[in-house]
Amino acid sequence: ASPRDLFVTDELRPNYRRFIADTFGARARALGWRSRPGEDDDTKLLRSSVVGLVAEDAGDPALIAEALSLSKKWLSDRAAIEPEMVATVLNVAARHGDAEMFTALVAEARKTKDRRERGRILSALGAFRDPSVQKLALNLTLSPDFDARESITVLREAASDRATREGAWIFLKANFDALTA
């Protein structure tokens, strides 16, 4: 569990979201998901830290919408998302994505020969919060389509988010023998 999950109780969550939005929201929206010509390295590093934080922890609707849009573009054009932002954009999009996005990402994970890219996609597949989609995602860890050493990333990602942790735990208990085999 992340420190924010340990220290930010459900009762404090609205205050925490507001704090993140008030403190970092304007800067994150100004940075956006994509770099601009002539940008320095500090700005790129700031983007990778701040934009995902505001999208996730503050639930910023504009950043979430843009992540969803960029993820769809990325499926046919890898240049749509800069390499250092791919994992964050895909995970934000997946947390707010639907069954259609899930299906597209699974197809992409099956198709790609690049292990690092497949790892990013599998991680994103574990981030879907829709319970029916989460079940499909977790079942990928038992699928012969993926190496179990890679597909376990789906379960790890689901277990790392407070919104999906319980479903991941139930799945792990129900499928423990198959997973350990």
PDB file of N, CA, C and O in Angstrom, residues 89-163:
ATOM      1  N   VAL A  89       0.025   7.500 -18.322  1.00  0.00           N
ATOM      2  CA  VAL A  89      -1.169   7.797 -19.119  1.00  0.00           C
ATOM      3  C   VAL A  89      -2.057   6.565 -19.225  1.00  0.00           C
ATOM      4  O   VAL A  89      -3.276   6.641 -19.019  1.00  0.00           O
ATOM      5  N   LEU A  90      -1.475   5.413 -19.542  1.00  0.00           N
ATOM      6  CA  LEU A  90      -2.270   4.186 -19.683  1.00  0.00           C
ATOM      7  C   LEU A  90      -2.946   3.815 -18.370  1.00  0.00           C
ATOM      8  O   LEU A  90      -4.115   3.398 -18.356  1.00  0.00           O
ATOM      9  N   ASN A  91      -2.233   3.955 -17.254  1.00  0.00           N
ATOM     10  CA  ASN A  91      -2.838   3.591 -15.973  1.00  0.00           C
ATOM     11  C   ASN A  91      -3.983   4.520 -15.589  1.00  0.00           C
ATOM     12  O   ASN A  91      -5.026   4.064 -15.104  1.00  0.00           O
ATOM     13  N   VAL A  92      -3.807   5.824 -15.814  1.00  0.00           N
ATOM     14  CA  VAL A  92      -4.893   6.766 -15.530  1.00  0.00           C
ATOM     15  C   VAL A  92      -6.092   6.448 -16.426  1.00  0.00           C
ATOM     16  O   VAL A  92      -7.236   6.398 -15.958  1.00  0.00           O
ATOM     17  N   ALA A  93      -5.834   6.215 -17.699  1.00  0.00           N
ATOM     18  CA  ALA A  93      -6.925   5.897 -18.637  1.00  0.00           C
ATOM     19  C   ALA A  93      -7.640   4.609 -18.230  1.00  0.00           C
ATOM     20  O   ALA A  93      -8.871   4.540 -18.251  1.00  0.00           O
ATOM     21  N   ALA A  94      -6.872   3.608 -17.834  1.00  0.00           N
ATOM     22  CA  ALA A  94      -7.483   2.333 -17.445  1.00  0.00           C
ATOM     23  C   ALA A  94      -8.351   2.489 -16.199  1.00  0.00           C
ATOM     24  O   ALA A  94      -9.454   1.939 -16.134  1.00  0.00           O
ATOM     25  N   ARG A  95      -7.889   3.258 -15.221  1.00  0.00           N
ATOM     26  CA  ARG A  95      -8.677   3.428 -13.995  1.00  0.00           C
ATOM     27  C   ARG A  95     -10.046   4.021 -14.290  1.00  0.00           C
ATOM     28  O   ARG A  95     -10.991   3.810 -13.552  1.00  0.00           O
ATOM     29  N   HIS A  96     -10.136   4.758 -15.378  1.00  0.00           N
ATOM     30  CA  HIS A  96     -11.398   5.405 -15.741  1.00  0.00           C
ATOM     31  C   HIS A  96     -11.953   4.854 -17.047  1.00  0.00           C
ATOM     32  O   HIS A  96     -12.903   5.405 -17.602  1.00  0.00           O
ATOM     33  N   GLY A  97     -11.362   3.755 -17.522  1.00  0.00           N
ATOM     34  CA  GLY A  97     -11.730   3.199 -18.815  1.00  0.00           C
ATOM     35  C   GLY A  97     -12.880   2.217 -18.737  1.00  0.00           C
ATOM     36  O   GLY A  97     -13.286   1.777 -17.669  1.00  0.00           O
ATOM     37  N   ASP A  98     -13.372   1.861 -19.912  1.00  0.00           N
ATOM     38  CA  ASP A  98     -14.512   0.947 -20.022  1.00  0.00           C
ATOM     39  C   ASP A  98     -14.078  -0.380 -20.651  1.00  0.00           C
ATOM     40  O   ASP A  98     -12.891  -0.598 -20.924  1.00  0.00           O
ATOM     41  N   ALA A  99     -15.054  -1.249 -20.869  1.00  0.00           N
ATOM     42  CA  ALA A  99     -14.776  -2.576 -21.420  1.00  0.00           C
ATOM     43  C   ALA A  99     -14.163  -2.490 -22.816  1.00  0.00           C
ATOM     44  O   ALA A  99     -13.323  -3.309 -23.185  1.00  0.00           O
ATOM     45  N   GLU A 100     -14.564  -1.482 -23.583  1.00  0.00           N
ATOM     46  CA  GLU A 100     -14.015  -1.320 -24.932  1.00  0.00           C
ATOM     47  C   GLU A 100     -12.516  -1.024 -24.875  1.00  0.00           C
ATOM     48  O   GLU A 100     -11.725  -1.601 -25.628  1.00  0.00           O
ATOM     49  N   MET A 101     -12.127  -0.150 -23.968  1.00  0.00           N
ATOM     50  CA  MET A 101     -10.698   0.151 -23.822  1.00  0.00           C
ATOM     51  C   MET A 101      -9.944  -1.078 -23.326  1.00  0.00           C
ATOM     52  O   MET A 101      -8.846  -1.376 -23.790  1.00  0.00           O
ATOM     53  N   PHE A 102     -10.543  -1.804 -22.400  1.00  0.00           N
ATOM     54  CA  PHE A 102      -9.924  -3.027 -21.889  1.00  0.00           C
ATOM     55  C   PHE A 102      -9.640  -3.994 -23.032  1.00  0.00           C
ATOM     56  O   PHE A 102      -8.530  -4.508 -23.177  1.00  0.00           O
ATOM     57  N   THR A 103     -10.650  -4.232 -23.878  1.00  0.00           N
ATOM     58  CA  THR A 103     -10.514  -5.172 -24.995  1.00  0.00           C
ATOM     59  C   THR A 103      -9.406  -4.725 -25.943  1.00  0.00           C
ATOM     60  O   THR A 103      -8.607  -5.545 -26.416  1.00  0.00           O
ATOM     61  N   ALA A 104      -9.337  -3.421 -26.216  1.00  0.00           N
ATOM     62  CA  ALA A 104      -8.309  -2.895 -27.113  1.00  0.00           C
ATOM     63  C   ALA A 104      -6.914  -3.085 -26.520  1.00  0.00           C
ATOM     64  O   ALA A 104      -5.972  -3.449 -27.237  1.00  0.00           O
ATOM     65  N   LEU A 105      -6.768  -2.853 -25.213  1.00  0.00           N
ATOM     66  CA  LEU A 105      -5.467  -3.023 -24.570  1.00  0.00           C
ATOM     67  C   LEU A 105      -5.048  -4.488 -24.529  1.00  0.00           C
ATOM     68  O   LEU A 105      -3.870  -4.811 -24.729  1.00  0.00           O
ATOM     69  N   VAL A 106      -5.995  -5.389 -24.283  1.00  0.00           N
ATOM     70  CA  VAL A 106      -5.667  -6.819 -24.280  1.00  0.00           C
ATOM     71  C   VAL A 106      -5.171  -7.239 -25.664  1.00  0.00           C
ATOM     72  O   VAL A 106      -4.158  -7.942 -25.793  1.00  0.00           O
ATOM     73  N   ALA A 107      -5.864  -6.800 -26.706  1.00  0.00           N
ATOM     74  CA  ALA A 107      -5.457  -7.128 -28.073  1.00  0.00           C
ATOM     75  C   ALA A 107      -4.041  -6.608 -28.340  1.00  0.00           C
ATOM     76  O   ALA A 107      -3.216  -7.288 -28.961  1.00  0.00           O
ATOM     77  N   GLU A 108      -3.756  -5.420 -27.856  1.00  0.00           N
ATOM     78  CA  GLU A 108      -2.434  -4.816 -28.056  1.00  0.00           C
ATOM     79  C   GLU A 108      -1.370  -5.589 -27.288  1.00  0.00           C
ATOM     80  O   GLU A 108      -0.263  -5.804 -27.781  1.00  0.00           O
ATOM     81  N   ALA A 109      -1.688  -6.019 -26.070  1.00  0.00           N
ATOM     82  CA  ALA A 109      -0.738  -6.800 -25.269  1.00  0.00           C
ATOM     83  C   ALA A 109      -0.431  -8.132 -25.951  1.00  0.00           C
ATOM     84  O   ALA A 109       0.720  -8.592 -25.929  1.00  0.00           O
ATOM     85  N   ARG A 110      -1.434  -8.739 -26.565  1.00  0.00           N
ATOM     86  CA  ARG A 110      -1.224 -10.012 -27.258  1.00  0.00           C
ATOM     87  C   ARG A 110      -0.365  -9.820 -28.507  1.00  0.00           C
ATOM     88  O   ARG A 110       0.397 -10.699 -28.885  1.00  0.00           O
ATOM     89  N   LYS A 111      -0.507  -8.672 -29.139  1.00  0.00           N
ATOM     90  CA  LYS A 111       0.135  -8.406 -30.425  1.00  0.00           C
ATOM     91  C   LYS A 111       1.599  -7.979 -30.302  1.00  0.00           C
ATOM     92  O   LYS A 111       2.421  -8.361 -31.120  1.00  0.00           O
ATOM     93  N   THR A 112       1.905  -7.194 -29.273  1.00  0.00           N
ATOM     94  CA  THR A 112       3.243  -6.594 -29.206  1.00  0.00           C
ATOM     95  C   THR A 112       4.326  -7.630 -28.915  1.00  0.00           C
ATOM     96  O   THR A 112       4.121  -8.566 -28.153  1.00  0.00           O
ATOM     97  N   LYS A 113       5.469  -7.425 -29.564  1.00  0.00           N
ATOM     98  CA  LYS A 113       6.633  -8.291 -29.322  1.00  0.00           C
ATOM     99  C   LYS A 113       7.589  -7.650 -28.305  1.00  0.00           C
ATOM    100  O   LYS A 113       8.514  -8.279 -27.828  1.00  0.00           O
ATOM    101  N   ASP A 114       7.337  -6.388 -27.985  1.00  0.00           N
ATOM    102  CA  ASP A 114       8.197  -5.632 -27.068  1.00  0.00           C
ATOM    103  C   ASP A 114       7.797  -5.937 -25.619  1.00  0.00           C
ATOM    104  O   ASP A 114       6.697  -5.603 -25.181  1.00  0.00           O
ATOM    105  N   ARG A 115       8.706  -6.554 -24.869  1.00  0.00           N
ATOM    106  CA  ARG A 115       8.383  -6.974 -23.494  1.00  0.00           C
ATOM    107  C   ARG A 115       8.076  -5.792 -22.582  1.00  0.00           C
ATOM    108  O   ARG A 115       7.190  -5.861 -21.736  1.00  0.00           O
ATOM    109  N   ARG A 116       8.838  -4.709 -22.744  1.00  0.00           N
ATOM    110  CA  ARG A 116       8.618  -3.538 -21.889  1.00  0.00           C
ATOM    111  C   ARG A 116       7.238  -2.937 -22.156  1.00  0.00           C
ATOM    112  O   ARG A 116       6.516  -2.572 -21.241  1.00  0.00           O
ATOM    113  N   GLU A 117       6.889  -2.864 -23.427  1.00  0.00           N
ATOM    114  CA  GLU A 117       5.573  -2.334 -23.798  1.00  0.00           C
ATOM    115  C   GLU A 117       4.466  -3.242 -23.266  1.00  0.00           C
ATOM    116  O   GLU A 117       3.479  -2.776 -22.715  1.00  0.00           O
ATOM    117  N   ARG A 118       4.652  -4.545 -23.404  1.00  0.00           N
ATOM    118  CA  ARG A 118       3.659  -5.492 -22.908  1.00  0.00           C
ATOM    119  C   ARG A 118       3.508  -5.356 -21.388  1.00  0.00           C
ATOM    120  O   ARG A 118       2.406  -5.391 -20.847  1.00  0.00           O
ATOM    121  N   GLY A 119       4.623  -5.146 -20.702  1.00  0.00           N
ATOM    122  CA  GLY A 119       4.580  -4.958 -19.255  1.00  0.00           C
ATOM    123  C   GLY A 119       3.774  -3.723 -18.862  1.00  0.00           C
ATOM    124  O   GLY A 119       2.995  -3.753 -17.913  1.00  0.00           O
ATOM    125  N   ARG A 120       3.958  -2.632 -19.612  1.00  0.00           N
ATOM    126  CA  ARG A 120       3.188  -1.408 -19.334  1.00  0.00           C
ATOM    127  C   ARG A 120       1.700  -1.650 -19.559  1.00  0.00           C
ATOM    128  O   ARG A 120       0.861  -1.178 -18.794  1.00  0.00           O
ATOM    129  N   ILE A 121       1.382  -2.366 -20.617  1.00  0.00           N
ATOM    130  CA  ILE A 121      -0.032  -2.628 -20.926  1.00  0.00           C
ATOM    131  C   ILE A 121      -0.636  -3.534 -19.858  1.00  0.00           C
ATOM    132  O   ILE A 121      -1.742  -3.281 -19.368  1.00  0.00           O
ATOM    133  N   LEU A 122       0.080  -4.584 -19.473  1.00  0.00           N
ATOM    134  CA  LEU A 122      -0.444  -5.498 -18.451  1.00  0.00           C
ATOM    135  C   LEU A 122      -0.650  -4.770 -17.123  1.00  0.00           C
ATOM    136  O   LEU A 122      -1.646  -5.002 -16.429  1.00  0.00           O
ATOM    137  N   SER A 123       0.257  -3.885 -16.798  1.00  0.00           N
ATOM    138  CA  SER A 123       0.089  -3.084 -15.585  1.00  0.00           C
ATOM    139  C   SER A 123      -1.185  -2.252 -15.676  1.00  0.00           C
ATOM    140  O   SER A 123      -1.983  -2.204 -14.729  1.00  0.00           O
ATOM    141  N   ALA A 124      -1.396  -1.620 -16.817  1.00  0.00           N
ATOM    142  CA  ALA A 124      -2.619  -0.827 -17.005  1.00  0.00           C
ATOM    143  C   ALA A 124      -3.858  -1.708 -16.912  1.00  0.00           C
ATOM    144  O   ALA A 124      -4.873  -1.304 -16.337  1.00  0.00           O
ATOM    145  N   LEU A 125      -3.786  -2.925 -17.424  1.00  0.00           N
ATOM    146  CA  LEU A 125      -4.946  -3.821 -17.370  1.00  0.00           C
ATOM    147  C   LEU A 125      -5.336  -4.132 -15.921  1.00  0.00           C
ATOM    148  O   LEU A 125      -6.509  -4.355 -15.621  1.00  0.00           O
ATOM    149  N   GLY A 126      -4.373  -4.113 -15.024  1.00  0.00           N
ATOM    150  CA  GLY A 126      -4.675  -4.328 -13.615  1.00  0.00           C
ATOM    151  C   GLY A 126      -5.267  -3.119 -12.926  1.00  0.00           C
ATOM    152  O   GLY A 126      -5.703  -3.199 -11.783  1.00  0.00           O
ATOM    153  N   ALA A 127      -5.305  -1.982 -13.621  1.00  0.00           N
ATOM    154  CA  ALA A 127      -5.774  -0.732 -13.013  1.00  0.00           C
ATOM    155  C   ALA A 127      -7.261  -0.472 -13.221  1.00  0.00           C
ATOM    156  O   ALA A 127      -7.811   0.446 -12.614  1.00  0.00           O
ATOM    157  N   PHE A 128      -7.920  -1.250 -14.071  1.00  0.00           N
ATOM    158  CA  PHE A 128      -9.356  -1.019 -14.325  1.00  0.00           C
ATOM    159  C   PHE A 128     -10.152  -1.190 -13.036  1.00  0.00           C
ATOM    160  O   PHE A 128     -10.008  -2.177 -12.330  1.00  0.00           O
ATOM    161  N   ARG A 129     -11.002  -0.201 -12.747  1.00  0.00           N
ATOM    162  CA  ARG A 129     -11.780  -0.222 -11.504  1.00  0.00           C
ATOM    163  C   ARG A 129     -13.179  -0.779 -11.670  1.00  0.00           C
ATOM    164  O   ARG A 129     -13.799  -1.159 -10.682  1.00  0.00           O
ATOM    165  N   ASP A 130     -13.685  -0.824 -12.885  1.00  0.00           N
ATOM    166  CA  ASP A 130     -15.011  -1.403 -13.129  1.00  0.00           C
ATOM    167  C   ASP A 130     -14.951  -2.872 -12.708  1.00  0.00           C
ATOM    168  O   ASP A 130     -14.141  -3.642 -13.221  1.00  0.00           O
ATOM    169  N   PRO A 131     -15.790  -3.288 -11.732  1.00  0.00           N
ATOM    170  CA  PRO A 131     -15.679  -4.650 -11.190  1.00  0.00           C
ATOM    171  C   PRO A 131     -15.770  -5.760 -12.237  1.00  0.00           C
ATOM    172  O   PRO A 131     -15.043  -6.750 -12.157  1.00  0.00           O
ATOM    173  N   SER A 132     -16.655  -5.614 -13.233  1.00  0.00           N
ATOM    174  CA  SER A 132     -16.775  -6.674 -14.240  1.00  0.00           C
ATOM    175  C   SER A 132     -15.525  -6.731 -15.109  1.00  0.00           C
ATOM    176  O   SER A 132     -15.071  -7.811 -15.496  1.00  0.00           O
ATOM    177  N   VAL A 133     -14.942  -5.572 -15.398  1.00  0.00           N
ATOM    178  CA  VAL A 133     -13.714  -5.538 -16.185  1.00  0.00           C
ATOM    179  C   VAL A 133     -12.543  -6.040 -15.340  1.00  0.00           C
ATOM    180  O   VAL A 133     -11.674  -6.763 -15.835  1.00  0.00           O
ATOM    181  N   GLN A 134     -12.540  -5.703 -14.055  1.00  0.00           N
ATOM    182  CA  GLN A 134     -11.459  -6.169 -13.188  1.00  0.00           C
ATOM    183  C   GLN A 134     -11.400  -7.701 -13.165  1.00  0.00           C
ATOM    184  O   GLN A 134     -10.319  -8.282 -13.204  1.00  0.00           O
ATOM    185  N   LYS A 135     -12.559  -8.351 -13.135  1.00  0.00           N
ATOM    186  CA  LYS A 135     -12.570  -9.826 -13.149  1.00  0.00           C
ATOM    187  C   LYS A 135     -11.919 -10.366 -14.417  1.00  0.00           C
ATOM    188  O   LYS A 135     -11.137 -11.311 -14.385  1.00  0.00           O
ATOM    189  N   LEU A 136     -12.246  -9.759 -15.559  1.00  0.00           N
ATOM    190  CA  LEU A 136     -11.640 -10.174 -16.824  1.00  0.00           C
ATOM    191  C   LEU A 136     -10.131  -9.960 -16.790  1.00  0.00           C
ATOM    192  O   LEU A 136      -9.362 -10.803 -17.250  1.00  0.00           O
ATOM    193  N   ALA A 137      -9.726  -8.831 -16.233  1.00  0.00           N
ATOM    194  CA  ALA A 137      -8.293  -8.512 -16.160  1.00  0.00           C
ATOM    195  C   ALA A 137      -7.558  -9.528 -15.291  1.00  0.00           C
ATOM    196  O   ALA A 137      -6.505 -10.047 -15.686  1.00  0.00           O
ATOM    197  N   LEU A 138      -8.099  -9.807 -14.124  1.00  0.00           N
ATOM    198  CA  LEU A 138      -7.436 -10.741 -13.213  1.00  0.00           C
ATOM    199  C   LEU A 138      -7.337 -12.142 -13.822  1.00  0.00           C
ATOM    200  O   LEU A 138      -6.341 -12.839 -13.614  1.00  0.00           O
ATOM    201  N   ASN A 139      -8.324 -12.523 -14.608  1.00  0.00           N
ATOM    202  CA  ASN A 139      -8.280 -13.834 -15.264  1.00  0.00           C
ATOM    203  C   ASN A 139      -7.140 -13.947 -16.266  1.00  0.00           C
ATOM    204  O   ASN A 139      -6.727 -15.056 -16.624  1.00  0.00           O
ATOM    205  N   LEU A 140      -6.616 -12.814 -16.735  1.00  0.00           N
ATOM    206  CA  LEU A 140      -5.471 -12.854 -17.646  1.00  0.00           C
ATOM    207  C   LEU A 140      -4.249 -13.479 -16.980  1.00  0.00           C
ATOM    208  O   LEU A 140      -3.375 -14.011 -17.659  1.00  0.00           O
ATOM    209  N   THR A 141      -4.188 -13.426 -15.654  1.00  0.00           N
ATOM    210  CA  THR A 141      -3.041 -14.021 -14.956  1.00  0.00           C
ATOM    211  C   THR A 141      -3.048 -15.541 -15.075  1.00  0.00           C
ATOM    212  O   THR A 141      -2.027 -16.175 -14.867  1.00  0.00           O
ATOM    213  N   LEU A 142      -4.191 -16.105 -15.434  1.00  0.00           N
ATOM    214  CA  LEU A 142      -4.307 -17.554 -15.617  1.00  0.00           C
ATOM    215  C   LEU A 142      -4.297 -17.940 -17.091  1.00  0.00           C
ATOM    216  O   LEU A 142      -4.339 -19.116 -17.427  1.00  0.00           O
ATOM    217  N   SER A 143      -4.248 -16.953 -17.963  1.00  0.00           N
ATOM    218  CA  SER A 143      -4.339 -17.190 -19.403  1.00  0.00           C
ATOM    219  C   SER A 143      -3.034 -17.730 -19.980  1.00  0.00           C
ATOM    220  O   SER A 143      -1.960 -17.212 -19.658  1.00  0.00           O
ATOM    221  N   PRO A 144      -3.127 -18.727 -20.865  1.00  0.00           N
ATOM    222  CA  PRO A 144      -1.910 -19.217 -21.534  1.00  0.00           C
ATOM    223  C   PRO A 144      -1.383 -18.220 -22.573  1.00  0.00           C
ATOM    224  O   PRO A 144      -0.299 -18.407 -23.112  1.00  0.00           O
ATOM    225  N   ASP A 145      -2.136 -17.158 -22.829  1.00  0.00           N
ATOM    226  CA  ASP A 145      -1.711 -16.161 -23.824  1.00  0.00           C
ATOM    227  C   ASP A 145      -0.490 -15.369 -23.371  1.00  0.00           C
ATOM    228  O   ASP A 145       0.195 -14.767 -24.193  1.00  0.00           O
ATOM    229  N   PHE A 146      -0.261 -15.323 -22.048  1.00  0.00           N
ATOM    230  CA  PHE A 146       0.837 -14.520 -21.515  1.00  0.00           C
ATOM    231  C   PHE A 146       1.699 -15.360 -20.589  1.00  0.00           C
ATOM    232  O   PHE A 146       1.198 -16.242 -19.896  1.00  0.00           O
ATOM    233  N   ASP A 147       2.984 -15.063 -20.574  1.00  0.00           N
ATOM    234  CA  ASP A 147       3.902 -15.672 -19.631  1.00  0.00           C
ATOM    235  C   ASP A 147       3.455 -15.266 -18.225  1.00  0.00           C
ATOM    236  O   ASP A 147       3.238 -14.076 -17.961  1.00  0.00           O
ATOM    237  N   ALA A 148       3.316 -16.220 -17.336  1.00  0.00           N
ATOM    238  CA  ALA A 148       2.821 -15.946 -15.983  1.00  0.00           C
ATOM    239  C   ALA A 148       3.707 -14.942 -15.239  1.00  0.00           C
ATOM    240  O   ALA A 148       3.223 -14.169 -14.417  1.00  0.00           O
ATOM    241  N   ARG A 149       4.998 -14.938 -15.561  1.00  0.00           N
ATOM    242  CA  ARG A 149       5.917 -13.986 -14.911  1.00  0.00           C
ATOM    243  C   ARG A 149       5.589 -12.550 -15.317  1.00  0.00           C
ATOM    244  O   ARG A 149       5.898 -11.617 -14.597  1.00  0.00           O
ATOM    245  N   GLU A 150       4.967 -12.393 -16.489  1.00  0.00           N
ATOM    246  CA  GLU A 150       4.546 -11.064 -16.934  1.00  0.00           C
ATOM    247  C   GLU A 150       3.122 -10.748 -16.479  1.00  0.00           C
ATOM    248  O   GLU A 150       2.849  -9.662 -15.989  1.00  0.00           O
ATOM    249  N   SER A 151       2.233 -11.707 -16.650  1.00  0.00           N
ATOM    250  CA  SER A 151       0.816 -11.423 -16.371  1.00  0.00           C
ATOM    251  C   SER A 151       0.522 -11.225 -14.888  1.00  0.00           C
ATOM    252  O   SER A 151      -0.492 -10.621 -14.535  1.00  0.00           O
ATOM    253  N   ILE A 152       1.409 -11.666 -14.017  1.00  0.00           N
ATOM    254  CA  ILE A 152       1.199 -11.446 -12.581  1.00  0.00           C
ATOM    255  C   ILE A 152       1.174  -9.949 -12.272  1.00  0.00           C
ATOM    256  O   ILE A 152       0.641  -9.513 -11.244  1.00  0.00           O
ATOM    257  N   THR A 153       1.706  -9.138 -13.189  1.00  0.00           N
ATOM    258  CA  THR A 153       1.670  -7.676 -13.059  1.00  0.00           C
ATOM    259  C   THR A 153       0.240  -7.174 -12.924  1.00  0.00           C
ATOM    260  O   THR A 153      -0.010  -6.193 -12.226  1.00  0.00           O
ATOM    261  N   VAL A 154      -0.698  -7.838 -13.583  1.00  0.00           N
ATOM    262  CA  VAL A 154      -2.114  -7.441 -13.508  1.00  0.00           C
ATOM    263  C   VAL A 154      -2.586  -7.526 -12.058  1.00  0.00           C
ATOM    264  O   VAL A 154      -3.188  -6.589 -11.526  1.00  0.00           O
ATOM    265  N   LEU A 155      -2.288  -8.644 -11.414  1.00  0.00           N
ATOM    266  CA  LEU A 155      -2.691  -8.841 -10.021  1.00  0.00           C
ATOM    267  C   LEU A 155      -1.966  -7.861  -9.099  1.00  0.00           C
ATOM    268  O   LEU A 155      -2.576  -7.268  -8.199  1.00  0.00           O
ATOM    269  N   ARG A 156      -0.685  -7.647  -9.333  1.00  0.00           N
ATOM    270  CA  ARG A 156       0.086  -6.716  -8.500  1.00  0.00           C
ATOM    271  C   ARG A 156      -0.488  -5.306  -8.583  1.00  0.00           C
ATOM    272  O   ARG A 156      -0.631  -4.617  -7.581  1.00  0.00           O
ATOM    273  N   GLU A 157      -0.819  -4.859  -9.796  1.00  0.00           N
ATOM    274  CA  GLU A 157      -1.376  -3.517  -9.977  1.00  0.00           C
ATOM    275  C   GLU A 157      -2.735  -3.410  -9.285  1.00  0.00           C
ATOM    276  O   GLU A 157      -3.014  -2.427  -8.594  1.00  0.00           O
ATOM    277  N   ALA A 158      -3.581  -4.412  -9.463  1.00  0.00           N
ATOM    278  CA  ALA A 158      -4.909  -4.395  -8.829  1.00  0.00           C
ATOM    279  C   ALA A 158      -4.788  -4.364  -7.308  1.00  0.00           C
ATOM    280  O   ALA A 158      -5.552  -3.687  -6.624  1.00  0.00           O
ATOM    281  N   ALA A 159      -3.799  -5.072  -6.775  1.00  0.00           N
ATOM    282  CA  ALA A 159      -3.605  -5.117  -5.322  1.00  0.00           C
ATOM    283  C   ALA A 159      -3.045  -3.809  -4.772  1.00  0.00           C
ATOM    284  O   ALA A 159      -3.166  -3.530  -3.580  1.00  0.00           O
ATOM    285  N   SER A 160      -2.475  -2.973  -5.641  1.00  0.00           N
ATOM    286  CA  SER A 160      -1.840  -1.744  -5.161  1.00  0.00           C
ATOM    287  C   SER A 160      -2.806  -0.565  -5.024  1.00  0.00           C
ATOM    288  O   SER A 160      -2.446   0.469  -4.478  1.00  0.00           O
ATOM    289  N   ASP A 161      -4.032  -0.717  -5.509  1.00  0.00           N
ATOM    290  CA  ASP A 161      -5.005   0.385  -5.496  1.00  0.00           C
ATOM    291  C   ASP A 161      -6.125   0.065  -4.508  1.00  0.00           C
ATOM    292  O   ASP A 161      -6.711  -1.014  -4.561  1.00  0.00           O
ATOM    293  N   ARG A 162      -6.406   1.000  -3.629  1.00  0.00           N
ATOM    294  CA  ARG A 162      -7.429   0.767  -2.599  1.00  0.00           C
ATOM    295  C   ARG A 162      -8.782   0.413  -3.209  1.00  0.00           C
ATOM    296  O   ARG A 162      -9.558  -0.322  -2.618  1.00  0.00           O
ATOM    297  N   ALA A 163      -9.081   0.928  -4.407  1.00  0.00           N
ATOM    298  CA  ALA A 163     -10.384   0.688  -5.037  1.00  0.00           C
ATOM    299  C   ALA A 163     -10.506  -0.727  -5.607  1.00  0.00           C
ATOM    300  O   ALA A 163     -11.612  -1.229  -5.772  1.00  0.00           O
TER     301      ALA A 163
END
